[in-house]
Amino acid sequence: MRKKIMIRGTPVGGGEPVVVQSMCNTKTADVDATVAQIRRLERAGCEIVRFAVPDIESAEAIGDIKARTKLPLVADIHFDHRLAIAAIEKGIDKLRINPGNIGGQLKVRELARAAKEAGVPIRIGVNAGSLEKALLKRYGGPTAEALAESALSHAALLEAEGFEDIVLSIKASDVRTMVEANRALAERCDYPLHIGVTEAGSGIDCEVKSAVGIGTLLMEGIGDTIRVSMTGDPVREVRAAWRILNASGVRRRGIELISCPTCARTGGDMVKIAAEIKRRLPKTNQTLKVAIMGCAVNGPGEAREADVGVAFGPTKCVLFSHGKVIASVPHDKAADALLEQIRLRLT
């Protein structure tokens, strides 16, 4: 089992539930804008939020941001260990650094001591696009083994200073490389792992790449925190992350909607009614599986595990729960009848 660390009361690793993360794309020094985005992320289900700290103004904003949210906050810092120490002094809950670019062992030592005294964990982040030149030369490119070696060597820099409150992260835009690198890392250490496909793009392309990469690892038991990296509004990252968790069966939240692909047996305009039901589904954190099936013959049986569902016949629909028919309604009443059953199960 992996080690467990605590980030402002949120456990990561140690067999705890996989945690959903995202990253603000506001200017961190703009406290109002950053807090507003953090609140939107929290409502969507984000459990840890990261933001860039590229300058001292951003570091100085941390205290004000922290006073206005209960979410664990992570400062993303490169090249200047003084910014990391300033973030610690302002109350940051976790750091994301790359010890290899923070400025040498003496500066790593100073940072490790400050983090240890404050009880601030450190996430070591390694990306395929910024791998050390020596490793690129040795392995002929950003291979999975090169990435794993980089992460472990950076961890060793902190371990040499007696600091082991560490999360490791390896990301790549190539899905196979990302998966193989994290498999190698999981075999060679017991630190919690943060996983994701970096620079995955936007829209459906990003969601597919992230689902393949993150989902593969999650179903192998690898990964303690996840982020879907998506160009644009980070709230969409959080929603996609929860869809991946639901689909992989690792963690469930909200309403899972399943529906058949339709065929010649489909009764009525199931596509139209399915879209209406999806649009009208209540927002909830409760777990519920809802099925929309096009055939009254096979519908209830194929969706036997659904909490509630509807199956379309030639003239009427049947409502069912866990494979058992509970009512029959006309097509034009199907959406209302199913939504009423959903509301009953959410009360």
XYZ file of C-alpha atoms in Angstrom:
347
model
C 0.000 0.000 0.000
C 1.174 3.504 -0.765
C 2.101 6.020 1.876
C -0.591 8.449 2.950
C -0.092 12.182 3.130
C -2.486 14.851 4.346
C -3.207 18.065 2.454
C -5.245 20.441 4.601
C -7.186 17.514 6.015
C -7.596 15.693 2.688
C -5.875 12.281 2.639
C -3.981 11.171 -0.456
C -2.704 7.607 -0.800
C -2.822 4.906 1.828
C -5.850 3.254 0.256
C -7.985 6.415 0.541
C -10.416 7.312 -2.288
C -8.843 8.740 -5.449
C -8.885 12.546 -5.235
C -9.924 14.881 -8.076
C -7.684 17.858 -8.768
C -7.695 20.789 -11.157
C -5.680 23.956 -11.767
C -6.775 27.573 -11.957
C -6.050 29.485 -15.147
C -6.602 32.898 -13.561
C -3.767 35.224 -12.577
C -3.070 34.109 -9.021
C -2.381 37.656 -7.864
C -5.962 38.517 -8.837
C -7.460 37.164 -5.630
C -11.112 37.821 -6.473
C -10.903 36.085 -9.861
C -8.934 33.164 -8.452
C -11.298 32.624 -5.516
C -14.327 32.841 -7.822
C -12.859 30.115 -10.028
C -11.939 27.954 -7.039
C -15.544 28.120 -5.835
C -16.810 27.047 -9.269
C -14.352 24.172 -9.245
C -15.460 23.099 -5.783
C -19.117 23.076 -6.816
C -18.187 20.834 -9.749
C -16.461 18.347 -7.440
C -12.832 19.486 -7.325
C -11.135 18.385 -4.107
C -7.637 19.886 -4.447
C -6.808 22.967 -6.501
C -3.460 24.110 -7.848
C -2.366 27.481 -9.177
C 0.830 28.876 -10.643
C 3.078 31.069 -8.507
C 5.420 32.699 -11.046
C 6.235 35.816 -9.000
C 6.244 37.253 -5.489
C 2.886 38.990 -6.028
C 1.291 35.596 -6.592
C 2.967 34.174 -3.480
C 1.744 37.083 -1.387
C -1.844 36.446 -2.547
C -1.902 32.934 -1.060
C -2.961 33.994 2.433
C -5.931 35.973 1.123
C -6.981 33.110 -1.167
C -6.695 30.538 1.612
C -8.832 32.637 3.944
C -11.696 32.451 1.439
C -11.804 28.720 0.653
C -11.596 25.413 2.468
C -10.147 23.527 -0.490
C -6.533 22.350 -0.157
C -4.288 24.689 -2.142
C -1.185 23.734 -4.134
C 1.411 26.241 -5.346
C 3.056 25.359 -8.678
C 6.604 26.768 -8.655
C 9.618 26.513 -10.932
C 13.189 27.816 -10.909
C 13.069 29.944 -7.723
C 13.112 28.213 -4.335
C 12.475 31.573 -2.656
C 8.965 31.640 -4.131
C 8.332 28.181 -2.671
C 9.502 29.309 0.755
C 7.351 32.455 0.477
C 4.356 30.249 -0.396
C 5.005 28.164 2.727
C 5.160 31.297 4.851
C 1.809 32.423 3.418
C 0.152 29.141 4.397
C 0.157 27.029 1.225
C -1.021 23.457 1.825
C 1.241 21.727 -0.709
C 3.988 22.566 -3.194
C 4.459 21.306 -6.737
C 8.096 21.607 -7.767
C 10.788 19.973 -9.841
C 13.833 19.734 -7.523
C 16.086 19.549 -10.568
C 15.289 23.122 -11.620
C 14.947 24.707 -8.197
C 18.621 25.675 -7.974
C 20.962 23.021 -6.618
C 21.191 20.889 -3.484
C 21.722 23.761 -1.053
C 18.509 25.426 -2.185
C 16.676 22.098 -2.152
C 17.914 21.620 1.422
C 16.633 25.043 2.464
C 13.256 24.381 0.887
C 12.987 20.862 2.340
C 13.671 22.184 5.836
C 11.046 24.915 5.495
C 8.452 22.459 4.167
C 9.193 19.909 6.872
C 8.889 22.464 9.663
C 5.558 23.686 8.274
C 4.224 20.197 7.513
C 3.794 21.016 3.815
C 3.944 18.039 1.398
C 5.778 18.355 -1.901
C 4.640 16.973 -5.241
C 7.485 16.258 -7.639
C 6.250 16.757 -11.161
C 8.075 15.323 -14.178
C 6.879 16.005 -17.724
C 8.085 14.419 -20.940
C 8.495 17.878 -22.451
C 10.998 19.039 -19.838
C 13.118 15.955 -19.173
C 16.776 16.507 -18.268
C 19.175 16.599 -21.208
C 21.383 13.851 -19.740
C 18.434 11.451 -19.564
C 17.263 12.376 -23.058
C 20.719 11.548 -24.368
C 21.036 8.300 -22.408
C 17.615 6.921 -23.374
C 17.335 8.513 -26.792
C 14.214 10.479 -25.882
C 11.541 10.878 -23.178
C 10.935 7.154 -22.712
C 8.887 5.701 -19.878
C 12.019 4.451 -18.136
C 13.701 7.849 -18.466
C 10.695 9.564 -16.918
C 10.554 7.114 -14.016
C 14.280 7.533 -13.376
C 13.892 11.312 -13.396
C 11.062 11.238 -10.847
C 12.940 8.902 -8.505
C 16.183 10.870 -8.761
C 14.332 14.072 -7.887
C 12.728 12.330 -4.931
C 16.199 11.260 -3.826
C 17.224 14.922 -3.588
C 14.498 15.485 -0.992
C 15.116 12.146 0.729
C 18.756 13.167 1.211
C 17.456 16.039 3.356
C 15.234 13.743 5.421
C 12.060 14.810 3.616
C 9.669 12.062 2.503
C 6.235 13.745 2.566
C 6.194 13.362 -1.204
C 3.744 12.822 -4.069
C 5.191 11.783 -7.432
C 3.753 12.685 -10.808
C 4.806 11.668 -14.311
C 2.878 13.091 -17.239
C 3.232 12.947 -21.002
C 1.077 13.914 -23.955
C 1.633 10.440 -25.386
C -0.814 8.143 -23.613
C 1.213 4.928 -23.860
C 4.345 6.626 -22.515
C 2.403 8.079 -19.598
C 0.872 4.703 -18.730
C 4.140 2.764 -18.952
C 6.057 5.390 -16.955
C 3.537 5.289 -14.113
C 3.557 1.481 -14.102
C 7.347 1.587 -13.721
C 7.090 4.159 -10.953
C 4.428 2.191 -9.078
C 6.706 -0.859 -9.038
C 9.697 1.046 -7.673
C 8.328 3.262 -4.912
C 5.463 3.557 -2.437
C 4.840 7.293 -2.689
C 1.317 8.415 -3.654
C 0.999 8.991 -7.402
C -0.758 11.847 -9.172
C -1.706 10.804 -12.717
C -2.880 12.505 -15.872
C -2.220 13.030 -19.578
C -0.625 16.433 -20.037
C -1.262 18.753 -22.989
C -4.188 16.542 -23.957
C -5.931 19.292 -25.929
C -9.594 20.222 -25.628
C -13.046 18.761 -26.047
C -13.666 15.143 -26.962
C -10.041 14.501 -27.989
C -8.832 15.438 -24.525
C -11.502 13.399 -22.802
C -10.717 10.289 -24.863
C -6.948 10.512 -24.277
C -7.446 11.162 -20.570
C -9.991 8.365 -20.226
C -7.657 5.865 -21.910
C -4.591 6.900 -19.915
C -6.073 7.634 -16.504
C -8.698 4.901 -16.764
C -6.149 2.232 -17.654
C -4.027 3.027 -14.615
C -6.969 3.360 -12.238
C -8.279 -0.082 -13.183
C -4.818 -1.475 -12.451
C -4.921 0.089 -8.993
C -2.427 2.833 -9.881
C -3.160 6.460 -9.035
C -4.105 8.320 -5.864
C -5.033 11.681 -7.365
C -6.018 12.610 -10.924
C -6.260 15.641 -13.138
C -7.738 15.844 -16.615
C -5.608 18.532 -18.289
C -7.866 20.397 -20.710
C -7.415 23.608 -22.650
C -10.067 26.071 -21.482
C -12.407 26.218 -18.509
C -10.986 23.985 -15.726
C -14.496 23.192 -14.494
C -14.768 20.914 -17.544
C -11.659 19.092 -16.293
C -13.404 18.244 -13.043
C -16.550 17.000 -14.750
C -14.479 14.812 -17.075
C -12.467 13.468 -14.131
C -15.613 12.337 -12.363
C -16.872 10.678 -15.542
C -13.622 8.705 -15.718
C -13.895 7.702 -12.063
C -17.503 6.605 -12.567
C -16.743 4.665 -15.738
C -13.756 2.886 -14.196
C -15.797 1.972 -11.121
C -13.087 3.378 -8.866
C -15.314 6.034 -7.332
C -18.921 6.948 -8.057
C -20.703 10.275 -7.782
C -23.889 11.599 -9.336
C -26.243 10.027 -11.873
C -24.809 7.532 -14.334
C -26.933 7.397 -17.484
C -26.780 4.283 -19.653
C -28.695 3.812 -22.900
C -28.803 1.340 -25.772
C -27.387 2.254 -29.222
C -30.846 1.648 -30.823
C -31.721 -0.732 -33.660
C -34.720 -1.816 -35.771
C -36.530 -2.969 -32.607
C -36.462 0.516 -31.079
C -39.920 1.784 -30.190
C -40.787 5.472 -30.488
C -38.382 8.419 -30.785
C -36.008 7.205 -28.106
C -33.216 9.547 -29.209
C -35.373 12.615 -28.645
C -36.709 11.419 -25.300
C -33.269 10.315 -24.123
C -31.928 13.808 -24.850
C -34.824 15.345 -22.924
C -34.246 13.091 -19.924
C -30.527 13.842 -19.926
C -31.224 17.581 -20.065
C -33.660 17.381 -17.134
C -31.630 15.119 -14.849
C -31.300 16.681 -11.387
C -27.824 17.647 -10.195
C -26.784 15.528 -7.243
C -23.774 13.996 -5.536
C -25.802 10.894 -4.695
C -25.019 7.770 -6.683
C -27.730 6.524 -9.055
C -27.712 4.447 -12.251
C -30.434 5.296 -14.772
C -31.116 3.302 -17.963
C -32.896 4.355 -21.158
C -33.499 1.356 -23.415
C -35.173 1.195 -26.804
C -36.736 -2.242 -26.575
C -39.277 -3.514 -24.054
C -38.189 -7.106 -24.717
C -34.504 -6.820 -23.826
C -34.385 -3.444 -22.060
C -34.983 -4.417 -18.421
C -32.789 -7.503 -18.703
C -29.834 -5.755 -20.315
C -30.005 -2.922 -17.780
C -30.682 -5.206 -14.813
C -28.261 -3.346 -12.530
C -29.860 0.049 -13.099
C -31.580 1.586 -10.097
C -34.360 2.751 -12.386
C -34.970 2.858 -16.112
C -37.374 2.980 -19.005
C -37.707 0.637 -22.002
C -39.660 1.549 -25.151
C -42.205 -0.759 -26.761
C -44.194 -0.130 -29.969
C -46.901 1.913 -28.226
C -45.963 2.078 -24.556
C -42.942 2.174 -22.291
C -42.237 0.121 -19.209
C -40.571 1.553 -16.141
C -38.307 -0.882 -14.365
C -36.058 -1.072 -11.320
C -33.209 -3.601 -11.110
C -34.724 -5.607 -13.970
C -38.279 -5.728 -12.594
C -41.126 -3.908 -14.347
C -42.882 -1.469 -11.999
C -45.234 0.450 -14.352
C -46.344 1.000 -17.950
C -46.813 4.461 -19.504
C -47.401 6.008 -22.963
C -44.385 7.279 -24.879
C -45.257 10.920 -24.251
C -45.270 10.311 -20.490
C -41.979 8.406 -20.372
C -39.691 11.314 -19.495
C -41.932 12.631 -16.703
C -42.488 9.165 -15.246
C -38.794 8.293 -15.215
C -37.761 11.646 -13.753
C -40.340 11.195 -10.984
C -38.819 7.799 -10.136
C -35.376 9.407 -10.056
C -36.571 12.136 -7.678
C -38.128 9.558 -5.396
C -34.817 7.727 -5.129
C -32.895 10.907 -4.383
C -35.057 11.952 -1.434
